[in-house]
mmCIF file of C-alpha atoms in Angstrom:
data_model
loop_
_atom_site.group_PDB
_atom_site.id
_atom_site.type_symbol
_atom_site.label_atom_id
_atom_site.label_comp_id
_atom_site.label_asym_id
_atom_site.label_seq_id
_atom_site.Cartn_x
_atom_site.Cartn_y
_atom_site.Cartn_z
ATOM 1 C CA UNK A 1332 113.519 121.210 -69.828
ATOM 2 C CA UNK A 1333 109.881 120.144 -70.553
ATOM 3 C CA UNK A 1334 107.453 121.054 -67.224
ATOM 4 C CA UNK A 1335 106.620 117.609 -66.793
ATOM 5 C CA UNK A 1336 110.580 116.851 -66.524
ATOM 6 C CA UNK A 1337 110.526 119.909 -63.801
ATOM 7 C CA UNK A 1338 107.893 118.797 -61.578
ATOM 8 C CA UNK A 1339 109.616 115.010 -61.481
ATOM 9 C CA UNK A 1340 112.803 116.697 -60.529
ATOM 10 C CA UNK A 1341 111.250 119.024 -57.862
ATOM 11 C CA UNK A 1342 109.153 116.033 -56.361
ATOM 12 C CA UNK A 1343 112.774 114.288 -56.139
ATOM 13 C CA UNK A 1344 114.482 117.347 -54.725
ATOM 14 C CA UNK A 1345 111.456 118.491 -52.445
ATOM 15 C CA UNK A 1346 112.284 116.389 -49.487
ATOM 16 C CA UNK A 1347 115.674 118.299 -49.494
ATOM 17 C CA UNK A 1348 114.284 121.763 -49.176
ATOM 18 C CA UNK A 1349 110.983 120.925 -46.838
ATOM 19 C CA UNK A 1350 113.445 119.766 -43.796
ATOM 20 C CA UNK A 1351 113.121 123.301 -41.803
ATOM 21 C CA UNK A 1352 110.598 123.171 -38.772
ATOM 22 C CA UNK A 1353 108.728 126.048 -39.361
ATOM 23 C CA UNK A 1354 108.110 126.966 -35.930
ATOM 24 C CA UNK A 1355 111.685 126.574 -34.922
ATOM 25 C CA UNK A 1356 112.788 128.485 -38.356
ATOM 26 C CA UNK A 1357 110.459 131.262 -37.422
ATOM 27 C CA UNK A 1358 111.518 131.652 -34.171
ATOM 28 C CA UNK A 1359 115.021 132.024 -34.988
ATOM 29 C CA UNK A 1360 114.417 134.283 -37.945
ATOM 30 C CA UNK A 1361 112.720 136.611 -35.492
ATOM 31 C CA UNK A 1362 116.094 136.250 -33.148
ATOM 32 C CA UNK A 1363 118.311 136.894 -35.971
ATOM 33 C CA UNK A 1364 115.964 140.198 -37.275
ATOM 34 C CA UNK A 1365 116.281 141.875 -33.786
ATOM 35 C CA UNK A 1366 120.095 140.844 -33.708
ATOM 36 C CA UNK A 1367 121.028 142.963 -37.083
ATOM 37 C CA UNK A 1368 118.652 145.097 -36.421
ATOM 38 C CA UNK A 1369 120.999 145.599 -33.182
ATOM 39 C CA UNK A 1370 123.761 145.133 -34.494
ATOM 40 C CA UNK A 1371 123.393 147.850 -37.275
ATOM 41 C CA UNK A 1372 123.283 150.621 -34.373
ATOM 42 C CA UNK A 1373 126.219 148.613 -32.263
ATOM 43 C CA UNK A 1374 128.860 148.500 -34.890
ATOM 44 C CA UNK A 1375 128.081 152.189 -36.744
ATOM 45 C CA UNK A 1376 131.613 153.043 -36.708
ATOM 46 C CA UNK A 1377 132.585 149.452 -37.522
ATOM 47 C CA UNK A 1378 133.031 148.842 -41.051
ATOM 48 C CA UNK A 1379 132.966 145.045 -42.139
ATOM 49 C CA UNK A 1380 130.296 143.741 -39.226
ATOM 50 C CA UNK A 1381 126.710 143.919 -41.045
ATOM 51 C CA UNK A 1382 128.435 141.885 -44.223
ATOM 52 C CA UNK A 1383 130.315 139.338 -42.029
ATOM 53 C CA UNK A 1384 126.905 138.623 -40.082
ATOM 54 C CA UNK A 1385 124.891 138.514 -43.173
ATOM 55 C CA UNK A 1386 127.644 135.872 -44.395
ATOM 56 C CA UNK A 1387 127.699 133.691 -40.555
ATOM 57 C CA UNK A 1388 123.804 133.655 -40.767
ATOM 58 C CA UNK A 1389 123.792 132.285 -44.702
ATOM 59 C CA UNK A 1390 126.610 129.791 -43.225
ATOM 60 C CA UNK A 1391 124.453 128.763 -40.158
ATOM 61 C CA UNK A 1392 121.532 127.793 -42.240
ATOM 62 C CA UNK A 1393 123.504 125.719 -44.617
ATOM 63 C CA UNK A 1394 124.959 124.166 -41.601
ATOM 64 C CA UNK A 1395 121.639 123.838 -40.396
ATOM 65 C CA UNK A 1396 120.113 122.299 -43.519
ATOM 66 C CA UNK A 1397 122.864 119.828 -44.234
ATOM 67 C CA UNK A 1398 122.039 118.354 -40.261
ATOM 68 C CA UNK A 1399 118.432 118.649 -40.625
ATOM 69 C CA UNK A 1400 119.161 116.167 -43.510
ATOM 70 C CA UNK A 1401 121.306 113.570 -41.048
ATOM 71 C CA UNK A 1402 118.923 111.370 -40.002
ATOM 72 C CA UNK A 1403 119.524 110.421 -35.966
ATOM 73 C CA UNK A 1404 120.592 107.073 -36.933
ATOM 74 C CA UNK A 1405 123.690 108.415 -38.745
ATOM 75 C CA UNK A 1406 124.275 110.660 -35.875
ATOM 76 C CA UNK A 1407 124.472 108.285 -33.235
ATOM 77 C CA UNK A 1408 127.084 106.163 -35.916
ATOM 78 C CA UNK A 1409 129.149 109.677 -36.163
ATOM 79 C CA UNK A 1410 129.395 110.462 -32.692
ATOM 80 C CA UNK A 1411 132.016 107.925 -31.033
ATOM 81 C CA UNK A 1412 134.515 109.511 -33.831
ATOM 82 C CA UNK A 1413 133.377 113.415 -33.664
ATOM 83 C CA UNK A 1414 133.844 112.842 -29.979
ATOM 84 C CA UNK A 1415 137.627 111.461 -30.811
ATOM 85 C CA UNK A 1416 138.477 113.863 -33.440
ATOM 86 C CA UNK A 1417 136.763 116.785 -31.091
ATOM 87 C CA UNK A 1418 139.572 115.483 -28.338
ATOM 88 C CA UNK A 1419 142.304 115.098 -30.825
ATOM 89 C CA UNK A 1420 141.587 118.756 -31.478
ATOM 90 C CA UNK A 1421 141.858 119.970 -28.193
ATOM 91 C CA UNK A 1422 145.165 118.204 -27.513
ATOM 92 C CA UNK A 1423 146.241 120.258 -30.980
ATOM 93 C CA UNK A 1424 145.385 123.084 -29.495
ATOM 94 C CA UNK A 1425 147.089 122.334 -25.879
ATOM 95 C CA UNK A 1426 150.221 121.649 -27.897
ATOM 96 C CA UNK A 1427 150.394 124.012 -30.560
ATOM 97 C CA UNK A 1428 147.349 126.040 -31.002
ATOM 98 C CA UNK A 1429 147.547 130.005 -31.650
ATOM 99 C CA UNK A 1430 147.551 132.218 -28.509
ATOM 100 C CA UNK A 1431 145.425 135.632 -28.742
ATOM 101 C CA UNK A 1432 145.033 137.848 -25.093
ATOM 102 C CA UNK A 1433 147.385 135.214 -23.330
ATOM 103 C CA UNK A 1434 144.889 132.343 -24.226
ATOM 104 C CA UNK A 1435 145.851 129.206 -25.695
ATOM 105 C CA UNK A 1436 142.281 128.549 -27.644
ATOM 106 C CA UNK A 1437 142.575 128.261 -31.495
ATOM 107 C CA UNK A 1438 144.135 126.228 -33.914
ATOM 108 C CA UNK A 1439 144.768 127.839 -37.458
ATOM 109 C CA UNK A 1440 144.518 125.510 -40.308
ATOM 110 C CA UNK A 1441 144.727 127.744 -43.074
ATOM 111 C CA UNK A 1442 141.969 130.063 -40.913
ATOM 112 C CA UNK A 1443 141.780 130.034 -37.082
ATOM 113 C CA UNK A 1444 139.327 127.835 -35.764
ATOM 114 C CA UNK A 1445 138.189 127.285 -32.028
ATOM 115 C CA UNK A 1446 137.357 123.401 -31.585
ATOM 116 C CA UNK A 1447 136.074 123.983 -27.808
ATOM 117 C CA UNK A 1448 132.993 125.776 -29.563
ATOM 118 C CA UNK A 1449 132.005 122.566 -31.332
ATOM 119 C CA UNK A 1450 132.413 120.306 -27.966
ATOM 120 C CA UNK A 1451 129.672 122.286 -26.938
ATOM 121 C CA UNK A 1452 127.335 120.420 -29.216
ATOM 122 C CA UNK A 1453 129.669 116.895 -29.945
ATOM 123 C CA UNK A 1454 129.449 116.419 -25.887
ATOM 124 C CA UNK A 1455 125.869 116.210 -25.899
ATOM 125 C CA UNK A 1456 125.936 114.151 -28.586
ATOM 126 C CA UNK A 1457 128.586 111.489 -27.463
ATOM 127 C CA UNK A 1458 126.750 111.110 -23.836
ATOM 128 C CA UNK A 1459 123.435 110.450 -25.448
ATOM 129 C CA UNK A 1460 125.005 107.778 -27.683
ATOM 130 C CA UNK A 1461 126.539 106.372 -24.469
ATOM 131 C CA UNK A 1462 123.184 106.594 -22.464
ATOM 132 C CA UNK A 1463 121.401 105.146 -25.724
ATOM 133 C CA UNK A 1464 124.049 101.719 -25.684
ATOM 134 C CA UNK A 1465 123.237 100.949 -21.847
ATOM 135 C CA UNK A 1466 119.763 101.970 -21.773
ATOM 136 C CA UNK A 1467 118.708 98.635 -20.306
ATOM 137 C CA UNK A 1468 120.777 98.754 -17.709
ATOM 138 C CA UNK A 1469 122.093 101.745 -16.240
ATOM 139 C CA UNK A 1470 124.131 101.644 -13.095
ATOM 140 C CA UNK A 1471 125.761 103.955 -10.921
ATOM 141 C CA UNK A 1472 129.339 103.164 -12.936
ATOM 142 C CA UNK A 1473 127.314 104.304 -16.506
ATOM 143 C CA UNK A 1474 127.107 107.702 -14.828
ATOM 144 C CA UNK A 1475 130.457 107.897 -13.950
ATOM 145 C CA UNK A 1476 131.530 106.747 -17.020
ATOM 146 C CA UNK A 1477 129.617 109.550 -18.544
ATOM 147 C CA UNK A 1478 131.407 111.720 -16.504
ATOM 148 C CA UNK A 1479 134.424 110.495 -16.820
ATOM 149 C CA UNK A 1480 133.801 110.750 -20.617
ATOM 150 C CA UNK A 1481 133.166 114.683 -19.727
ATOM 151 C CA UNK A 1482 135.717 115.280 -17.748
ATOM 152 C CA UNK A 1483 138.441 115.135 -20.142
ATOM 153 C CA UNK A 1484 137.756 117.726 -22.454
ATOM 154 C CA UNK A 1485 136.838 120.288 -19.913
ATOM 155 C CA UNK A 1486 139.558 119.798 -18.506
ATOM 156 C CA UNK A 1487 141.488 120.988 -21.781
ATOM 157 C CA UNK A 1488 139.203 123.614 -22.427
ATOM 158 C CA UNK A 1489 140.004 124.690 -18.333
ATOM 159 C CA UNK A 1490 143.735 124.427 -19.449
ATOM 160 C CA UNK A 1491 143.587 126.656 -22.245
ATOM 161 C CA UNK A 1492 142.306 128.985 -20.319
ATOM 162 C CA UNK A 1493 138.530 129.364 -21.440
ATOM 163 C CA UNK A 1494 136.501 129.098 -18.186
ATOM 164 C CA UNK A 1495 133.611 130.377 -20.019
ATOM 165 C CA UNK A 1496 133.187 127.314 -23.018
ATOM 166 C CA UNK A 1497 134.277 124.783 -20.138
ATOM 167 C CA UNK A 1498 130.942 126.148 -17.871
ATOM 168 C CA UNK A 1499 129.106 125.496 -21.071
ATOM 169 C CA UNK A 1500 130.576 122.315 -21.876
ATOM 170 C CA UNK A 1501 129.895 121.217 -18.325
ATOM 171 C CA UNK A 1502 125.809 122.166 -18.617
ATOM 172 C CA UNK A 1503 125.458 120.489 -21.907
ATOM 173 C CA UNK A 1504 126.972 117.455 -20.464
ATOM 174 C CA UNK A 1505 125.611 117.460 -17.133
ATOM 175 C CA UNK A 1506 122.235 118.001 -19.057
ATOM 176 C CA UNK A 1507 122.462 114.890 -20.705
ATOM 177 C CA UNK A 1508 123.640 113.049 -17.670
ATOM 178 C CA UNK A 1509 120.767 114.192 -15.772
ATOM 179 C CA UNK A 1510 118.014 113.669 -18.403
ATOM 180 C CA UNK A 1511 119.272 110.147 -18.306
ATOM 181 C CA UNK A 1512 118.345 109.272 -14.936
ATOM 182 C CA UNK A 1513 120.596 110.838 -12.431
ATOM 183 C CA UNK A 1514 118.895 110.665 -9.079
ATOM 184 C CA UNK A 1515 118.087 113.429 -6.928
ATOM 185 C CA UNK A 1516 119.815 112.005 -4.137
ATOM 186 C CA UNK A 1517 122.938 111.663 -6.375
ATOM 187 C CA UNK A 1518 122.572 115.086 -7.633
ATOM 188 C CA UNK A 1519 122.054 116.659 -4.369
ATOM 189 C CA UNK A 1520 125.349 114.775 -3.373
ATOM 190 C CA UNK A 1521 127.414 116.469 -6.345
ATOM 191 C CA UNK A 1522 125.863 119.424 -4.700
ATOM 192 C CA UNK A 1523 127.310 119.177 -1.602
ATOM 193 C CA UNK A 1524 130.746 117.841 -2.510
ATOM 194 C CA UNK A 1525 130.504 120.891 -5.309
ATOM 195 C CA UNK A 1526 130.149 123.710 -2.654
ATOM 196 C CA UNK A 1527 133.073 121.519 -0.438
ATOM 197 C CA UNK A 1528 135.166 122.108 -2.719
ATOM 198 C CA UNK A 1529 134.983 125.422 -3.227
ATOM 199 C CA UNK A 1530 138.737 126.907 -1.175
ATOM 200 C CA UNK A 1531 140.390 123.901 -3.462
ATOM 201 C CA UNK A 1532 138.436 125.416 -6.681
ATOM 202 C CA UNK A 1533 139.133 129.013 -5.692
ATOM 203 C CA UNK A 1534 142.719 127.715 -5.018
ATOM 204 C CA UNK A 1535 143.313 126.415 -8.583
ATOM 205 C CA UNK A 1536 141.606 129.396 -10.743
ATOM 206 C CA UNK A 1537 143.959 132.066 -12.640
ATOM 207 C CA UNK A 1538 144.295 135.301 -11.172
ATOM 208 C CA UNK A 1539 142.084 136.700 -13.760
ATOM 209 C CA UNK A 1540 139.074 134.444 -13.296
ATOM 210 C CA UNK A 1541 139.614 134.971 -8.935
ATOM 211 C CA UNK A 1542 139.387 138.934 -10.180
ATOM 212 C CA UNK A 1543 136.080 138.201 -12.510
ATOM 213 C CA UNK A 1544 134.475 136.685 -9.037
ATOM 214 C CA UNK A 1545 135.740 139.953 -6.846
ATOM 215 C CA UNK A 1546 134.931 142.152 -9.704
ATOM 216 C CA UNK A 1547 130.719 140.707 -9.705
ATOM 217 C CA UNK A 1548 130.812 141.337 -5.843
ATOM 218 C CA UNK A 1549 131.624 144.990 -5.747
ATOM 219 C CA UNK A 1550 132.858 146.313 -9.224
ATOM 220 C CA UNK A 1551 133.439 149.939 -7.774
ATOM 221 C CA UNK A 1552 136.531 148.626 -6.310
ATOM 222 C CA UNK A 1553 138.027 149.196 -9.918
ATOM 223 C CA UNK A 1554 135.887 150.911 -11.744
ATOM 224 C CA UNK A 1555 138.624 151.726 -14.670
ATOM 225 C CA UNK A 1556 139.840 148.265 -14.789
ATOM 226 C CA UNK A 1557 138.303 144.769 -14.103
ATOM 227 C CA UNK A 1558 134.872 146.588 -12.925
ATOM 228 C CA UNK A 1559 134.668 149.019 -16.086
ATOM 229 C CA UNK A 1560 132.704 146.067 -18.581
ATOM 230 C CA UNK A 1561 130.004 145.405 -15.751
ATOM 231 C CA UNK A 1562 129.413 148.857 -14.367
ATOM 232 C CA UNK A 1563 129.234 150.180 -17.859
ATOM 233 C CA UNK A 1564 126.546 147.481 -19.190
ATOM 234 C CA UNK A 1565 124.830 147.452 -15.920
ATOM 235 C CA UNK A 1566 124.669 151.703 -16.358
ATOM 236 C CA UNK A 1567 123.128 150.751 -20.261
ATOM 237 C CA UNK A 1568 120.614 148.297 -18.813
ATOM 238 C CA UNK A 1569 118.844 150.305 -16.378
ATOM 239 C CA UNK A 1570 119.079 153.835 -18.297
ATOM 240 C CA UNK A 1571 116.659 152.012 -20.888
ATOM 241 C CA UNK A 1572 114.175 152.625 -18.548
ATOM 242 C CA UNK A 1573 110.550 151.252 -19.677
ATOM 243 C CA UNK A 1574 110.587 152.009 -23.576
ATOM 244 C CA UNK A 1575 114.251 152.375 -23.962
ATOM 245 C CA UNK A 1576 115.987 155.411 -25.895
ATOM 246 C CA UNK A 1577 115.214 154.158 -29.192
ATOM 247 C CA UNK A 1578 116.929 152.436 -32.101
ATOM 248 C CA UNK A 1579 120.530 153.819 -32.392
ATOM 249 C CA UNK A 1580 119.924 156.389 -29.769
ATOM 250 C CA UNK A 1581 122.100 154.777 -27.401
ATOM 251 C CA UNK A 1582 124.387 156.875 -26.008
ATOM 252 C CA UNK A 1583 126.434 154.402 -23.825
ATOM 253 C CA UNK A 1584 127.330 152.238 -27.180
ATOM 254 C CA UNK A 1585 127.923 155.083 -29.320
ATOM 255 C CA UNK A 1586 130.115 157.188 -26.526
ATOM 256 C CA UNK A 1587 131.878 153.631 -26.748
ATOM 257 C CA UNK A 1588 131.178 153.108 -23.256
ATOM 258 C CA UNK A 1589 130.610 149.739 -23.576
ATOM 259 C CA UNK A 1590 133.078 147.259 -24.680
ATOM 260 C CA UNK A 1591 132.333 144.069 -27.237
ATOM 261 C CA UNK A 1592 129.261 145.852 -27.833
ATOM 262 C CA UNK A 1593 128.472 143.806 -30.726
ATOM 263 C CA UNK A 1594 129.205 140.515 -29.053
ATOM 264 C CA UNK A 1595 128.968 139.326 -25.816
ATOM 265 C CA UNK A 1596 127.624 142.701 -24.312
ATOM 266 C CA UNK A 1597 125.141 143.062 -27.493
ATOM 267 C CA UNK A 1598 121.947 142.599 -24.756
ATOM 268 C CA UNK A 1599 123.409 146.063 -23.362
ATOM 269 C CA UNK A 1600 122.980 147.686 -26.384
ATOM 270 C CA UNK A 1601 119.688 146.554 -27.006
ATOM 271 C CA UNK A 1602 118.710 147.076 -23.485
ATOM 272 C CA UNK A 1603 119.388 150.862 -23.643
ATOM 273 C CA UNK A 1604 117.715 151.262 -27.123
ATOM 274 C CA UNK A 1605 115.106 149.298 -26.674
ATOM 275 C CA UNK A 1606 114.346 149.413 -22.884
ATOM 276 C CA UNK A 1607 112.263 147.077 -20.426
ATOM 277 C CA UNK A 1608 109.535 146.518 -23.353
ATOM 278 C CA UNK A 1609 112.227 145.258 -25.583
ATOM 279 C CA UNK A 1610 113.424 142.972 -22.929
ATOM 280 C CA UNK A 1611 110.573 141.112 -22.400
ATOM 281 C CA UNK A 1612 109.746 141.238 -26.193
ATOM 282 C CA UNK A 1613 113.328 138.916 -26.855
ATOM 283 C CA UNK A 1614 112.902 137.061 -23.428
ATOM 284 C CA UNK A 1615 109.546 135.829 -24.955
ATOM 285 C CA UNK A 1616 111.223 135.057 -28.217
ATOM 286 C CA UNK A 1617 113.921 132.804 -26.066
ATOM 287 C CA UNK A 1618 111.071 131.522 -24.128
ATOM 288 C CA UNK A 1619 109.263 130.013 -27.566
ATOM 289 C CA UNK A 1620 112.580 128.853 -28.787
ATOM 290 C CA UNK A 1621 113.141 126.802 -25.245
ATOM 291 C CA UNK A 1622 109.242 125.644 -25.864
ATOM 292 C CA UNK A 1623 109.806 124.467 -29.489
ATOM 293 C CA UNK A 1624 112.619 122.840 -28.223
ATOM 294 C CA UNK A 1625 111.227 121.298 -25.421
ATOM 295 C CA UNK A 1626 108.688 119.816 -27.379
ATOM 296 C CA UNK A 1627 110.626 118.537 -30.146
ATOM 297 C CA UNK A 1628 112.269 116.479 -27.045
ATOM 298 C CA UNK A 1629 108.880 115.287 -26.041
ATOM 299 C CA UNK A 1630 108.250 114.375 -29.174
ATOM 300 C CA UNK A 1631 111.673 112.630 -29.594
ATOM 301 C CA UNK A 1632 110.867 108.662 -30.217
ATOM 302 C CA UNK A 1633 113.721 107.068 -28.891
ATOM 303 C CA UNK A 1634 115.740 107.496 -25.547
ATOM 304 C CA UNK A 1635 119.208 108.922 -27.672
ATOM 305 C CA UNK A 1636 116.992 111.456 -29.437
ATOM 306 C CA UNK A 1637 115.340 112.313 -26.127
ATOM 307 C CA UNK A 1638 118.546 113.117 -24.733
ATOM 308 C CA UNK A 1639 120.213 114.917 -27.518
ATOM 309 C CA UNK A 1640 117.659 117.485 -27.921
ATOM 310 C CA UNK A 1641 116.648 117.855 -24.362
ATOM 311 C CA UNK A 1642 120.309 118.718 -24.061
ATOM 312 C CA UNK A 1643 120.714 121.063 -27.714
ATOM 313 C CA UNK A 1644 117.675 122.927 -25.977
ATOM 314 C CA UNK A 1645 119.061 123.356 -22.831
ATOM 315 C CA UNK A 1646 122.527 124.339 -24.021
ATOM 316 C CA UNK A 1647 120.223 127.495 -25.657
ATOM 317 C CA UNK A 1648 118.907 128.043 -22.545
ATOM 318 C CA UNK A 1649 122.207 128.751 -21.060
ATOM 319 C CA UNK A 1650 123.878 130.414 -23.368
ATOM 320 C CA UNK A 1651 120.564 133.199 -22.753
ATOM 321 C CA UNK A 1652 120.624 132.663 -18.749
ATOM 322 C CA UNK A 1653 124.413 133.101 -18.651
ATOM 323 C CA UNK A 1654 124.572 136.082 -21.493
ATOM 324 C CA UNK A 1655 122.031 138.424 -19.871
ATOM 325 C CA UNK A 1656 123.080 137.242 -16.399
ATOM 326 C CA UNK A 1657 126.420 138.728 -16.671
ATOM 327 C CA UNK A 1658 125.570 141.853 -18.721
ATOM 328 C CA UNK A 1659 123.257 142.650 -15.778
ATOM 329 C CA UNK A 1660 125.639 142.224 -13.132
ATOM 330 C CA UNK A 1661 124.316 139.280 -11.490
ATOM 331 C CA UNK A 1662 126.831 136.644 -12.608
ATOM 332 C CA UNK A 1663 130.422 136.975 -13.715
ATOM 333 C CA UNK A 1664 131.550 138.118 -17.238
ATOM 334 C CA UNK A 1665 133.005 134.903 -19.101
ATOM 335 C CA UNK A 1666 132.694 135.552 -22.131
ATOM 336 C CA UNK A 1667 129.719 134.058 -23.629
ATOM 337 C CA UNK A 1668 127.684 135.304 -26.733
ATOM 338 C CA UNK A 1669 123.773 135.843 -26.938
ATOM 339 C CA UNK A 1670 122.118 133.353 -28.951
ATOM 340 C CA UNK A 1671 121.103 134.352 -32.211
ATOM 341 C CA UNK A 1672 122.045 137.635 -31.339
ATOM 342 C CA UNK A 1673 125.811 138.105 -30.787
ATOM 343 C CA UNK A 1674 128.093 139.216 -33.612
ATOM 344 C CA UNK A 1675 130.479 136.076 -34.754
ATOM 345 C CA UNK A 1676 130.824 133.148 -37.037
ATOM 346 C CA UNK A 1677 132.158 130.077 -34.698
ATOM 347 C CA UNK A 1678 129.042 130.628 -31.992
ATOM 348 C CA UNK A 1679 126.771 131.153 -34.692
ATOM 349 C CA UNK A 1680 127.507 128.195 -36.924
ATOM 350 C CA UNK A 1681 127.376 125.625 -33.040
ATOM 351 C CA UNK A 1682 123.948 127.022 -32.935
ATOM 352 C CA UNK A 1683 122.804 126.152 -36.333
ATOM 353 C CA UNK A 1684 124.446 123.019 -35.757
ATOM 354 C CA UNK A 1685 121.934 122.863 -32.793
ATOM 355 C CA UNK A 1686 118.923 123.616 -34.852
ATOM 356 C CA UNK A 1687 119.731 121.296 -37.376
ATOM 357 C CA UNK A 1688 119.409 118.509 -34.781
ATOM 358 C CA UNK A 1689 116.294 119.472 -33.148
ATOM 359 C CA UNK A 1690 114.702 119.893 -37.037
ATOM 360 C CA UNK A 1691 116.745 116.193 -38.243
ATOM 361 C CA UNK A 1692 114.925 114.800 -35.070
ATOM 362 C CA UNK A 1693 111.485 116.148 -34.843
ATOM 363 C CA UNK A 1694 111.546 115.279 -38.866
ATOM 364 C CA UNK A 1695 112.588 111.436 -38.433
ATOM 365 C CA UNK A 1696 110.499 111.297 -35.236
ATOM 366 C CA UNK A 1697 107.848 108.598 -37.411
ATOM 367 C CA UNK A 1698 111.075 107.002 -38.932
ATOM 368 C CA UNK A 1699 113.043 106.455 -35.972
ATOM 369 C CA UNK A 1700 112.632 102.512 -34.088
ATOM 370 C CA UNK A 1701 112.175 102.889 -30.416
#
């Protein structure tokens, strides 16, 4: 191929490969450094979990390209039917889906896949394409449309049982719902009815998830049983002390003290390795990846992309608040990963997804009609 012939097909192809935000892309690269760097010293012992990783990150940033390539246009035409075929799913699963620890949560189609993950980000998505249609006249009944619209697949995620996805379902949602104009009196009103409801809430929960809520209040009361995975990561946490016992030095993970040390208690690990320095070091890193987000939102030109990122970045934000929350003890364990930083392939891949929207909307922000 002559170089003239080259260059023509690289100025064709460049658009392609220039869709990355490069302060969003270097933000997560610096996540997903610190996560293997992690995750080598949390899975020595555990053959298989540094090539898998390096496989899910390659995966999320294809994922993440091919969205950052969907202009929001497309998005808003694809998200009445991923919101359908994201329900269909669910009912699948309610039906016939596979059943691993007494849960009811994947459906295996040739491999196992977990659609609740994906609601995560297709919720979001549907609501601001809802907001988008009636943002001329919103009334009371568009909000509880919107909820309405929420409500049902919560409530099979609730039903499968996976408390933990539902809680994040419900903040994506809720985020989007809020952004979009809910009042404070309104909000202060779900507030109130929230905490009334409470004895019928506590009434309806699994025996399990009643035992997660004793468990955060005094774990010592079994210390060998439902206590064991917060006294443990809360023992990891503060023996890190300022500067931490250095990388692979932990003796909590590698006396396999702590349990899903490379997923959803990963933060212990790093806690104890890398101490109160390290901490701050990764909450700053979150903090610039809520900020990039944030701003792409700002940014957004239209009220659907407004909403859809302002809701991507907040679902990031909980995923961190919830993930260190319960490692520390201060909120109960529910099993949810540490963005960027968690071991697995289904979490990872929703939160490439996630980039790829925030870089597909901060890249057609000029292109966009408002």
């Amino acid at each position: 191929m002559r170089i003239h012939e080259r260059r023509s097909l690289w100025r064709r192809m460049r658009p392609y490969f220039t869709v990355f935000d490069g302060p969003l892309t270097l933000i997560i690269i610096m996540l997903l450094t610190v996560s293997m760097i992690t995750l080598y010293s949390a899975s020595i012992g555990i053959p298989g979990k540094m090539e898998d990783q390096v496989r899910n990150i390659f995966l999320s940033f294809f994922i993440m390209w091919v969205v950052a390539n969907i202009s929001p246009q497309m998005m808003m035409r694809i998200a009445v039917p991923a919101y359908a075929i994201g329900v269909f799913l669910l009912v699948c699963v309610a039906l016939f889906g596979t059943v691993k620890l007494g849960a009811r949560r994947w459906l295996h189609v040739g491999i196992d896949i977990q659609p609740s993950e994906f609601m995560k980000i297709v919720m979001p998505l549907m609501l601001a394409w809802f907001f988008q249609s009636r943002s001329g006249h919103l009334t009371w009944q568009s909000y509880a449309i919107g909820a309405l619209l929420l409500a049902v697949p919560v409530g099979l995620i609730v039903r499968q049982p996976d408390l933990g996805t539902a809680l994040l379902v419900v903040a994506a949602g809720f985020c989007v719902i809020f952004l979009a104009g809910l009042s404070w009196k309104a909000l202060v009103g779900l507030f109130a009815a929230g905490a009334a409801a409470l004895p019928v809430i506590w009434s309806v929960l699994h025996d399990y998830q009643r035992e997660r809520v004793m468990t955060l209040i005094d774990p010592t009361t079994d210390p060998l049983g439902k206590g064991f995975h917060i006294i443990q990561s809360t023992i990891a946490v503060g023996s890190g002390g300022i500067t931490g016992k250095g990388w692979t030095h932990g003796t909590q993970a590698h006396l396999e003290f702590i349990p899903e040390r490379t997923t959803d208690f990963i933060f212990a690990v790093y806690s104890e390795e890398f101490g109160l320095v390290g901490n701050l070091i990764l909450m700053v890193l979150y903090l610039m990846l809520i900020g990039r987000g944030l701003m792409i939102a700002g940014n957004a030109p239209n009220f659907f992309t407004r909403l859809l990122a302002g809701a991507v970045t907040m679902i990031y934000f909980t995923y961190a608040f919830v993930n260190m929350g319960m490692v520390s003890g201060i909120l109960p364990v529910v099993g949810v990963p540490l963005p960027f930083m968690s071991y697995g392939g289904t979490a990872l891949l929703t939160l490439g997804l996630g980039a790829g929207i925030l870089m597909s909307i901060q890249r057609h922000r000029k292109l966009v009609q408002t």
